[in-house]
Short mmCIF file of C-alpha atoms in Angstrom, two decimals:
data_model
loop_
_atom_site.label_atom_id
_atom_site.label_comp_id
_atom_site.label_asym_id
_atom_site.label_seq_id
_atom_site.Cartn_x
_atom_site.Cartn_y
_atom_site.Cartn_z
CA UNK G 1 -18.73 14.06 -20.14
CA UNK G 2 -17.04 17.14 -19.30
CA UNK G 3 -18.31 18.60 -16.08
CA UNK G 4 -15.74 18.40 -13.76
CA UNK G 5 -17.37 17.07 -10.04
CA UNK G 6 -19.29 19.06 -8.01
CA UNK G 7 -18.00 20.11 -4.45
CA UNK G 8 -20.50 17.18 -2.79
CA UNK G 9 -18.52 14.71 -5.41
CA UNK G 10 -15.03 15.92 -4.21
CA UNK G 11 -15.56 14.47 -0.68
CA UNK G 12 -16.49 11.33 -1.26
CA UNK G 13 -13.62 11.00 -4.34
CA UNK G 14 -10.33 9.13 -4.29
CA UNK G 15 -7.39 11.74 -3.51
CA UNK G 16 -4.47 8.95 -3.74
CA UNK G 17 -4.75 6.84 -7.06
CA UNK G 18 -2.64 3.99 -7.39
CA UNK G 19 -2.11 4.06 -10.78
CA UNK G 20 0.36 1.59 -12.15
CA UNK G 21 1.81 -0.77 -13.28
CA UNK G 22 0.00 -4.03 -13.21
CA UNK G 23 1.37 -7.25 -11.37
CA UNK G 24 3.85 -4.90 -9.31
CA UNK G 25 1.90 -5.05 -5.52
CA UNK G 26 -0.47 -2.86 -6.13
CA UNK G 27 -3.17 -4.73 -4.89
CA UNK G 28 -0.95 -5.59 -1.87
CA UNK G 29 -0.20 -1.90 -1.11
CA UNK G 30 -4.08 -0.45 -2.20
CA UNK G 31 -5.26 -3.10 1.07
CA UNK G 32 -2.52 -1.75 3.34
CA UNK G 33 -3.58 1.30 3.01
CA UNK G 34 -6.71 1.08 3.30
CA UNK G 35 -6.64 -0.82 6.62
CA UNK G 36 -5.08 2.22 8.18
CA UNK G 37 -7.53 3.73 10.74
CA UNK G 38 -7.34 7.35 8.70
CA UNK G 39 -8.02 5.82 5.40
CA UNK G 40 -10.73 3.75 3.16
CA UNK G 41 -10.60 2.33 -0.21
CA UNK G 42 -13.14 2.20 -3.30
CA UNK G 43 -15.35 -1.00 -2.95
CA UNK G 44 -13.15 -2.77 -5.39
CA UNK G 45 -9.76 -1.99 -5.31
CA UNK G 46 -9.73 -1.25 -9.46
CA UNK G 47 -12.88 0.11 -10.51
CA UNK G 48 -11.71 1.46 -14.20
CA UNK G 49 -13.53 4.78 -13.64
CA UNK G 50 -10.89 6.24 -15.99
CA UNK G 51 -9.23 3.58 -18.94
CA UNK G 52 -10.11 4.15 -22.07
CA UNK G 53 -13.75 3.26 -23.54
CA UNK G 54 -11.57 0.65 -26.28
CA UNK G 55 -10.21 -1.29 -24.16
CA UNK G 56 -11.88 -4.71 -22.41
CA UNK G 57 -11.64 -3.03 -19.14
CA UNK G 58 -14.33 -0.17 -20.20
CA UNK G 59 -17.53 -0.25 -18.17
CA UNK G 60 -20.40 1.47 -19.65
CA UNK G 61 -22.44 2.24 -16.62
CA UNK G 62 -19.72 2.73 -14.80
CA UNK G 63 -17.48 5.07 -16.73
CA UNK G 64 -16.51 8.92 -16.38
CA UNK G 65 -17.94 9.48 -19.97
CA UNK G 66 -21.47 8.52 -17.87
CA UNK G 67 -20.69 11.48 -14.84
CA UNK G 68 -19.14 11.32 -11.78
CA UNK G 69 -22.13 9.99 -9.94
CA UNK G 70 -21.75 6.55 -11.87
CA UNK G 71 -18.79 5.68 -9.94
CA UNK G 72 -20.48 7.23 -6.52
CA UNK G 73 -21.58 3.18 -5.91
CA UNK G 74 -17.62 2.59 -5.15
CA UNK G 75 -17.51 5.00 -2.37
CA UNK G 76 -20.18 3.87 0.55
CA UNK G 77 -17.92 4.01 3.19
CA UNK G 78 -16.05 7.43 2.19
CA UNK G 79 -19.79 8.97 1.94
CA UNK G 80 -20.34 8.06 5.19
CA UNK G 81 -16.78 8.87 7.36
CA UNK G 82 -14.61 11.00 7.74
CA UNK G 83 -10.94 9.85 6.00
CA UNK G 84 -7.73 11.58 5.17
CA UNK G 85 -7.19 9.66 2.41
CA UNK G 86 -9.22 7.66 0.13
CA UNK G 87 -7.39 5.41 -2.15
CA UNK G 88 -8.61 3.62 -5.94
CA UNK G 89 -6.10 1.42 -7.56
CA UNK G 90 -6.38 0.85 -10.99
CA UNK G 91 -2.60 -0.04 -12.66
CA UNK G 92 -3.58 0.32 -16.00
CA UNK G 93 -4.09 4.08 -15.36
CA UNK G 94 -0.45 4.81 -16.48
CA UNK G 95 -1.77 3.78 -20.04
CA UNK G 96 -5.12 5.15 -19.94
CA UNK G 97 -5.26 8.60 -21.81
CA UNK G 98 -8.63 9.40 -20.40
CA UNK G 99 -7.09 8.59 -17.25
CA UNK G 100 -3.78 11.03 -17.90
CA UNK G 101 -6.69 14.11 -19.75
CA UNK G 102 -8.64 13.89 -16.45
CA UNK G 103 -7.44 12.42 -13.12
CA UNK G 104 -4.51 15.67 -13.06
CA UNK G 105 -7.42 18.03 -13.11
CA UNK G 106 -9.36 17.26 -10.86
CA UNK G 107 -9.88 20.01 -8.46
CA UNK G 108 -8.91 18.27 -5.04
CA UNK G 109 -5.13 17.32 -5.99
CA UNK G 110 -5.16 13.73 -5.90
CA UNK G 111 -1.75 12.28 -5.71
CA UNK G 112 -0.73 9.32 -7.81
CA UNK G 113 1.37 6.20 -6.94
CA UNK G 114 3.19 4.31 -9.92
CA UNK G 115 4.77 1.24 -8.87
CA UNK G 116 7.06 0.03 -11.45
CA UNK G 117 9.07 -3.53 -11.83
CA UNK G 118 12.19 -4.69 -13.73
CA UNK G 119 10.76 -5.23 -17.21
CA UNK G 120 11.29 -9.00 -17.93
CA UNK G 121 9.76 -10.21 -14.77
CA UNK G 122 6.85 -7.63 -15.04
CA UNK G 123 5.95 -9.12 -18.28
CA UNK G 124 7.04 -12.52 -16.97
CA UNK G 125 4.60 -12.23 -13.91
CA UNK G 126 1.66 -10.80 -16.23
CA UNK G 127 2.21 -13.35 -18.45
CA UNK G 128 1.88 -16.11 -15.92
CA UNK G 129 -1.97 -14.28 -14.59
CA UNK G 130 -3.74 -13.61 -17.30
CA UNK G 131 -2.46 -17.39 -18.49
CA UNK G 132 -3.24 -19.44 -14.84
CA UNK G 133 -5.81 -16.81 -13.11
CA UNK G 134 -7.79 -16.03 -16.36
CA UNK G 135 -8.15 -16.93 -20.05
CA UNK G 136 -6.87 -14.52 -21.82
CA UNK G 137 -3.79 -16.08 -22.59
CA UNK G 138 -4.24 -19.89 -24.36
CA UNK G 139 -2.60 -22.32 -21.37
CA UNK G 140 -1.12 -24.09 -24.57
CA UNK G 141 1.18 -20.96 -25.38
CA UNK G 142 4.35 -21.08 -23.65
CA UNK G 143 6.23 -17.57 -22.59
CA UNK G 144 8.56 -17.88 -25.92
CA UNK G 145 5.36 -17.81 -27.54
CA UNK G 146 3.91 -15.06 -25.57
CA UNK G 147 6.68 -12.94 -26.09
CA UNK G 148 6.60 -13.55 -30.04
CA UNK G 149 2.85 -13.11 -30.52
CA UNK G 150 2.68 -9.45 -28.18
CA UNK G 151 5.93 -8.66 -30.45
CA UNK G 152 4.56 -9.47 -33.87
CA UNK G 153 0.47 -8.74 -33.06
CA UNK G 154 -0.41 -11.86 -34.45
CA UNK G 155 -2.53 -12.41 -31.28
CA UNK G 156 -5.22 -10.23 -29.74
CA UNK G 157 -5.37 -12.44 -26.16
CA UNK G 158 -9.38 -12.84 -26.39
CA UNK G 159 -9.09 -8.91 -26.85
CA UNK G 160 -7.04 -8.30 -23.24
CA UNK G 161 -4.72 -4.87 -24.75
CA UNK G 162 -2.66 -5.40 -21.86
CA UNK G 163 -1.18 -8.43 -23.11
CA UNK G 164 -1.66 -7.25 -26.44
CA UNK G 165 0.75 -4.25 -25.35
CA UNK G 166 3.25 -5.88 -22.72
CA UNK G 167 6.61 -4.98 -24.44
CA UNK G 168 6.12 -0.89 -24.60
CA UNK G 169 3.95 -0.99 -21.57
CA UNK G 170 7.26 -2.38 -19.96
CA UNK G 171 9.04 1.02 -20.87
CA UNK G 172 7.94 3.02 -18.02
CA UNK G 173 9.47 6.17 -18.55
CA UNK G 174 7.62 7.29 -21.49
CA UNK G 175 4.41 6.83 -19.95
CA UNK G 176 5.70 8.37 -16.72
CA UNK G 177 6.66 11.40 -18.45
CA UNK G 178 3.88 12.48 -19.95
CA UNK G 179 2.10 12.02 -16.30
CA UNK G 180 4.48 14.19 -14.88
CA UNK G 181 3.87 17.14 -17.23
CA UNK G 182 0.54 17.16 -16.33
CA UNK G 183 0.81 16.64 -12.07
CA UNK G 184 4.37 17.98 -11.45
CA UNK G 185 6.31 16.31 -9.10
CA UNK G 186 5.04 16.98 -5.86
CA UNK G 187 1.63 15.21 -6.77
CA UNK G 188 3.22 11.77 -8.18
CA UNK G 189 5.48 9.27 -6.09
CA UNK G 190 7.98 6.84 -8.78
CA UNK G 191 8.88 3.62 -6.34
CA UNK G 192 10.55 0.14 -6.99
CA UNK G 193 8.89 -3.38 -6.62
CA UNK G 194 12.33 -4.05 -4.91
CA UNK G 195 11.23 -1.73 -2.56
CA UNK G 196 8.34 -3.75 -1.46
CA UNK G 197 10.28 -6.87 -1.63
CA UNK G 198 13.60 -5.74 0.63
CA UNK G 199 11.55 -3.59 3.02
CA UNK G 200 7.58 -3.51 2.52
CA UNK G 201 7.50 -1.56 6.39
CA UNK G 202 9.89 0.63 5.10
CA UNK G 203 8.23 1.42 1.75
CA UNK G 204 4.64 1.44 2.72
CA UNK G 205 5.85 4.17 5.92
CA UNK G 206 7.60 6.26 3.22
CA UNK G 207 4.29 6.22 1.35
CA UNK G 208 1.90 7.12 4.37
CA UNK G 209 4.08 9.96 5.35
CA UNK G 210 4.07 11.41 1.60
CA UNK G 211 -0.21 11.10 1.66
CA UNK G 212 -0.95 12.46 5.23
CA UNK G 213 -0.93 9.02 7.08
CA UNK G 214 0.63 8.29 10.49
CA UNK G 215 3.10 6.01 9.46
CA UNK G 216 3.86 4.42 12.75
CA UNK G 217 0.44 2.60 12.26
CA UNK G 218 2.17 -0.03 10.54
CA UNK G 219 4.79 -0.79 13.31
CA UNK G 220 2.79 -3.17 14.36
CA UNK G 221 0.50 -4.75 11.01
CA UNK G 222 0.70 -8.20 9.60
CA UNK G 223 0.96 -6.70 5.92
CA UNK G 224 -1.63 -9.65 3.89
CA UNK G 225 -0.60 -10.08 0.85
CA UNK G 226 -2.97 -9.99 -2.28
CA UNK G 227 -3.72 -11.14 -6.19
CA UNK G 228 -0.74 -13.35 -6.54
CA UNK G 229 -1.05 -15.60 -9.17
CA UNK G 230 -1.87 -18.77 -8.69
CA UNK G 231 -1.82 -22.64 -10.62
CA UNK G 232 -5.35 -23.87 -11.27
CA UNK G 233 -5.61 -27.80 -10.93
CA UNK G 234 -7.94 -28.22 -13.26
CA UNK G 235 -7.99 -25.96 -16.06
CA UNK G 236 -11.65 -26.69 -17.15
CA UNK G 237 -12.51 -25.72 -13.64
CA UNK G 238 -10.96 -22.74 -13.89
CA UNK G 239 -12.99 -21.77 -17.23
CA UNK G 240 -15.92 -21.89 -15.60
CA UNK G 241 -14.57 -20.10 -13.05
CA UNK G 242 -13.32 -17.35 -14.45
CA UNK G 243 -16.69 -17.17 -17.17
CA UNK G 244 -19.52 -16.74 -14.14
CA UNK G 245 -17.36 -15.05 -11.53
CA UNK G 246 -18.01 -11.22 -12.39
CA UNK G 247 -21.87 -12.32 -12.88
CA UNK G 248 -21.80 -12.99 -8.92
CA UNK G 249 -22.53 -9.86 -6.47
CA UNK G 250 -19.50 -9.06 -4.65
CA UNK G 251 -19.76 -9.59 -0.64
CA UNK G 252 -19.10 -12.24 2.19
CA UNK G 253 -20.69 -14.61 0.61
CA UNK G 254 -19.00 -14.24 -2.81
CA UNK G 255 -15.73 -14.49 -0.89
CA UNK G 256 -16.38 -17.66 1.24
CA UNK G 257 -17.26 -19.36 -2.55
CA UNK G 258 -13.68 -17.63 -3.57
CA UNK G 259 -11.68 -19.18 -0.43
CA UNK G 260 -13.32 -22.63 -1.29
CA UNK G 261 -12.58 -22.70 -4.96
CA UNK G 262 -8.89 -21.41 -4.27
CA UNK G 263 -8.64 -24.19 -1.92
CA UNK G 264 -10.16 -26.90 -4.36
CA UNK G 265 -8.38 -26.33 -7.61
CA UNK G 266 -5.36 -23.72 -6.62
CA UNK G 267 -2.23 -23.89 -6.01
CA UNK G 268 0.59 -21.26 -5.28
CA UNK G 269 2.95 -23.45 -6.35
CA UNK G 270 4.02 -22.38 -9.40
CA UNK G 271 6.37 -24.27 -11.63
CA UNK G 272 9.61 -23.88 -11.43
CA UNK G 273 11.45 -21.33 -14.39
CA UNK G 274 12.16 -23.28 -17.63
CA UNK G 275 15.47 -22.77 -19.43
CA UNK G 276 13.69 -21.71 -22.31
CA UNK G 277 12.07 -18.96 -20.30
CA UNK G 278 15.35 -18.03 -18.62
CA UNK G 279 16.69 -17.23 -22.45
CA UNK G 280 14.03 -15.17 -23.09
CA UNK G 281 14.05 -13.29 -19.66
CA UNK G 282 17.77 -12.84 -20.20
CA UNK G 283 17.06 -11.61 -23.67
CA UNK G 284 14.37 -9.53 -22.61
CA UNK G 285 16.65 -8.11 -19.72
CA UNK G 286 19.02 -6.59 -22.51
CA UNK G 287 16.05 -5.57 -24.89
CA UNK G 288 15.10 -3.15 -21.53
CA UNK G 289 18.54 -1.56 -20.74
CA UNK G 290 18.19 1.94 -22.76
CA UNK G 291 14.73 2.06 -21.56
CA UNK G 292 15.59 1.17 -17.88
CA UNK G 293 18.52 4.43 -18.70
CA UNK G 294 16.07 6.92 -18.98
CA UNK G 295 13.78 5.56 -16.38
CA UNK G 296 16.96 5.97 -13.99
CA UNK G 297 18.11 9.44 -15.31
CA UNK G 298 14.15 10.91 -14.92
CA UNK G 299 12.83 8.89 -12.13
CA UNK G 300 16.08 7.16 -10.10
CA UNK G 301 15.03 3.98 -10.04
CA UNK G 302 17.40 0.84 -10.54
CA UNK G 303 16.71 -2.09 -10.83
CA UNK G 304 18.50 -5.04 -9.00
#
């Protein structure tokens, strides 16, 4: 599908994608903005419009390869008001090529967000959800493991590419390159998970400024937090959770059966760091330092 939107399309489109990197707030900062009074978000925060038809995150109804009015189900409420900025947050973007051939054309001028996080505890964190929160990693295979298997590809994670892929998906700046040839800098904002952590009123202000939000909004918001990863209590629970949730139409009532099963067989506690993972974390740490370079020299972020 080549057609580029029509003019009706435009108005009703994201112009502020969130676009990476996974486990690094971005569902966090997609809801805060989208609270703001000025602003609305897609119906679900990631709606994979734009990855790549190979990957397990392709939906064929739902797709850009199926026209722009596939994805027009996403946007009720921007079809309907009158926003300054509508926002879609899909952090595998930064990997997707359809997403790098197409969102940069588009002929509004979206802006794109990339949060980014140290390395290790980016792939530590995404290592921990797709291992408690889903299935795709086996809850028998520790992070040593984890690490080994995405190193080696001896392991295709129930076909998940993001696991498959966490090592070079952890070197930002090559990605973030090639998305700044195509949007320039003015249309593309670089920021720190640190950020969010040391100052998440500071950082999310900086961002509503740069998209055409009154920042001073959030003087005065609670800032929810959401998608942290969580400890299931029973694991064959959380199987059948996570095999019949997505058959479930998404509303009120889907999220009241959501609170109760998080309160049932959750738990935020999450076990304290092993010494084995702290060797590999360290390791990792130094694997990431000539990567983390360039990522400072291009984009001037530094890590803590």
């Amino acid at each position: 599908m080549d057609d580029p939107p029509s003019p009706e399309q435009i108005k009703w489109m994201p112009n502020l994608f969130i676009a990476g990197v996974p486990k690094a707030g971005t569902s966090s900062v997609h809801q805060w903005i989208a609270d703001h009074p000025d602003a609305t978000g897609s119906r679900e925060k990631e709606t994979y419009f734009f990855v790549d038809a190979d990957t397990h995150m392709y939906r064929p109804k739902a797709h850009i390869s199926q026209g722009y009015e596939s994805w027009r189900d996403q946007f009720e409420e921007s079809r309907h008001g009158n926003f300054n900025v509508i926002v879609e947050s899909t952090p595998s973007y930064i990997y997707s090529k359809t997403a790098h051939s197409n969102i940069p054309k588009l002929s509004h001028d979206p802006k794109c967000l990339f949060i980014v996080r140290e390395p290790s505890e980016q792939i530590y964190s995404l290592y921990n959800y797709f291992r408690n929160n889903w299935s795709w990693i086996p809850v028998s295979m520790d992070f040593s493991e984890f690490v080994d298997a995405a190193r080696s590809k001896t392991c295709r994670f129930n076909g998940n590419e993001l696991a498959q892929n966490a090592l070079e998906n952890a070197e930002y700046a090559r990605h973030l390159l090639k998305w700044r040839q195509q949007l320039g800098e003015n249309r593309m904002m670089v920021r720190n998970f640190d950020d969010i952590r040391l100052d998440q009123k500071g950082f999310i202000k900086d961002v509503a400024s740069w998209i055409g939000l009154d920042p001073e909004f959030y003087e005065t918001y609670d800032f929810p937090r959401e998608n942290e990863t969580y400890v299931p209590t029973n694991h064959l629970l959380q199987r059948l959770n996570v095999a019949v949730r997505h058959l479930l139409p998404r509303g009120a009532a889907y999220n009241r059966l959501r609170a109760l099963y998080h309160a049932v067989n959750t738990s935020k506690n999450i076990p304290m760091q092993s010494e084995r993972d702290a060797i590999v974390l360290a390791r990792l740490r130094g694997e990431f330092e000539e990567a983390n370079a360039e990522l400072a020299a291009e984009f001037g972020i530094h890590f803590q």
